[in-house]
Short mmCIF file of C-alpha atoms in Angstrom, two decimals:
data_model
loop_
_atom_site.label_atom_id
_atom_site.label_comp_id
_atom_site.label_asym_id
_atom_site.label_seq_id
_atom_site.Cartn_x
_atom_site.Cartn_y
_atom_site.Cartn_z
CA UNK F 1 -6.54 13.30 16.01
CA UNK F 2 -7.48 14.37 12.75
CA UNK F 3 -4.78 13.55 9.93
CA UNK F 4 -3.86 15.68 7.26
CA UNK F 5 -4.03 14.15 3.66
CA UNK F 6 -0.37 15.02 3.70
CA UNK F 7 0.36 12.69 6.42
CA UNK F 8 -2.47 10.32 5.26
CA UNK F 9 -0.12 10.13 2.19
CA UNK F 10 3.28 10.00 3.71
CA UNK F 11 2.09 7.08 5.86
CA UNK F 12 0.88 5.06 2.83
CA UNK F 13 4.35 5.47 1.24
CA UNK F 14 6.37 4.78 3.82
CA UNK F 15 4.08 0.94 4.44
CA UNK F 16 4.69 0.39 0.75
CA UNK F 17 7.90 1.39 0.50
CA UNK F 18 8.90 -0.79 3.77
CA UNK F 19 6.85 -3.67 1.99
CA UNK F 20 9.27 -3.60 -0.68
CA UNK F 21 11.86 -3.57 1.41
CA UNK F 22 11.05 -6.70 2.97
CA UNK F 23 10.32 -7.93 -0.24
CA UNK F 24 14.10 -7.61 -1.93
CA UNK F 25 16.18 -10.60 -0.32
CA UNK F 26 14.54 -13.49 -1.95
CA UNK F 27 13.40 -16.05 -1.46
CA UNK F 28 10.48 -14.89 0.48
CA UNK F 29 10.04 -16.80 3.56
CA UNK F 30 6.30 -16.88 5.23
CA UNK F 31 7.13 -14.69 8.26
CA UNK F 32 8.51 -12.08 5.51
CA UNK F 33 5.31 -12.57 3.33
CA UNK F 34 3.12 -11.78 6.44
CA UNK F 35 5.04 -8.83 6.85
CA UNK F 36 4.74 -7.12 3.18
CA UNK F 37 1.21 -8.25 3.15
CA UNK F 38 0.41 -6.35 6.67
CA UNK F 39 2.43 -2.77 5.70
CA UNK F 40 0.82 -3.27 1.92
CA UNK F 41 -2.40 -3.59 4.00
CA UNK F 42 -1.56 -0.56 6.12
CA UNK F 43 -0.36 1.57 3.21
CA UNK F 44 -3.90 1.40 1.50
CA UNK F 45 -5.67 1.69 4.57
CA UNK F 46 -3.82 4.76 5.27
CA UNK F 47 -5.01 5.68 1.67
CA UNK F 48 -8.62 5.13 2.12
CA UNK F 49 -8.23 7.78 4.43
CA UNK F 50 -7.98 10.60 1.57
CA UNK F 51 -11.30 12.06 -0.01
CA UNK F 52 -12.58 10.24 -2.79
CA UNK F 53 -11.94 12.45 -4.97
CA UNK F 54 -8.04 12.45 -3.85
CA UNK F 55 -7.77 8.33 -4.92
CA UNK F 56 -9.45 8.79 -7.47
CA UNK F 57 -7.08 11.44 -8.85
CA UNK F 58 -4.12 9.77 -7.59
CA UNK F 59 -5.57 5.82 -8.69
CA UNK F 60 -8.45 6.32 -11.09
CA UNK F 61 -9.86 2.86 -11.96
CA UNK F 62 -7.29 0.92 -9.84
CA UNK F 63 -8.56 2.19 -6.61
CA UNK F 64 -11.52 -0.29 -6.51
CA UNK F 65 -8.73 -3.14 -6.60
CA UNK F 66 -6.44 -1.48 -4.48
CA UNK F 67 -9.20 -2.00 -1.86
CA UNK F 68 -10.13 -5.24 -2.81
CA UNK F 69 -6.16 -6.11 -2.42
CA UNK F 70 -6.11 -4.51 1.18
CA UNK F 71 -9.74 -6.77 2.03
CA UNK F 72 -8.23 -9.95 0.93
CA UNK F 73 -5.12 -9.68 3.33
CA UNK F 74 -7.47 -8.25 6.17
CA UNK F 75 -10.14 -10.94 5.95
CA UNK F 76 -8.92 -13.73 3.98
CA UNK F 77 -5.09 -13.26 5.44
CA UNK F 78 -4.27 -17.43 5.68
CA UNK F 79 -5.65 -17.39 1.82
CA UNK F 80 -3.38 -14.59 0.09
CA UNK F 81 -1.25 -16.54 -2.82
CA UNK F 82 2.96 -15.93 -2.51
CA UNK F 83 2.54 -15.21 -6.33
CA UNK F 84 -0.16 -12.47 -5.71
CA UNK F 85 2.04 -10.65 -3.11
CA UNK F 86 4.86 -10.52 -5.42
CA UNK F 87 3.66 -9.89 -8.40
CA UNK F 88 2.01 -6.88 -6.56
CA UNK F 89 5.38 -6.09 -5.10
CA UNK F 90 7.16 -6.33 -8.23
CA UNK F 91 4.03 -4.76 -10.87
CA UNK F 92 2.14 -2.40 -8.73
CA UNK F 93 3.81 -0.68 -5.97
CA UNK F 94 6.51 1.20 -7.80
CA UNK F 95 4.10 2.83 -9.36
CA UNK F 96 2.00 3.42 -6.33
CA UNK F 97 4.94 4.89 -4.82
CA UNK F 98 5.97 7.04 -7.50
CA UNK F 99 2.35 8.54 -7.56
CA UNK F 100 2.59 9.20 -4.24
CA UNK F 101 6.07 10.84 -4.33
CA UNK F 102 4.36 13.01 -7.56
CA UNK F 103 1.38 14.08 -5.07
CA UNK F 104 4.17 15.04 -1.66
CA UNK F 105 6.04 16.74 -3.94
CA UNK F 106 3.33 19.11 -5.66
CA UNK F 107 1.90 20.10 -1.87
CA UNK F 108 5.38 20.98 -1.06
CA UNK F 109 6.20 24.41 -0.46
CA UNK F 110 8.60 26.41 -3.57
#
């Protein structure tokens, strides 16, 4: 099934917005830390998706570390810092998710 960019896009935001879901009661227990880490891991995935030259309009420079973010939970998952996760909760995904609510809304219909 081949996904739309639309949908490629709606998927990442909805990961990223769950992940700071589970991120608001604090403290953050492991189990909950898992969790953010696998939707933030799902949300870029779901990114990576898009044509390059999408991210790169959407993420410029950040996308390289975006991806290097999404490789360190995937392959190094027992080594991701608490501190990392949220600091990335707290610094970076708000704005993820408000560039991705900027893109939906442009492809909308008038």
């Amino acid at each position: 099934m081949n996904r739309t960019d639309a949908e490629r896009i709606a998927d990442a935001r909805l990961h990223l917005a769950t992940a700071l879901e589970y991120g608001k009661p604090a403290p953050l227990d492991q189990v909950r830390i898992d969790a953010i880490c696998m939707r933030i891991a799902a949300g870029i995935e779901a990114l990576n998706g898009l044509p390059p030259t999408s991210r790169d309009a959407l993420f410029g420079a950040s996308w390289p570390a975006m991806w290097g973010m999404r490789n360190r939970i995937a392959h190094t998952y027992a080594r991701v810092e608490r501190d990392v996760v949220v600091a990335t909760l707290r610094d970076d995904i708000p704005a993820v998710i408000a560039a991705l609510d900027g893109e939906l809304a442009g492809r909308q219909d008038p």
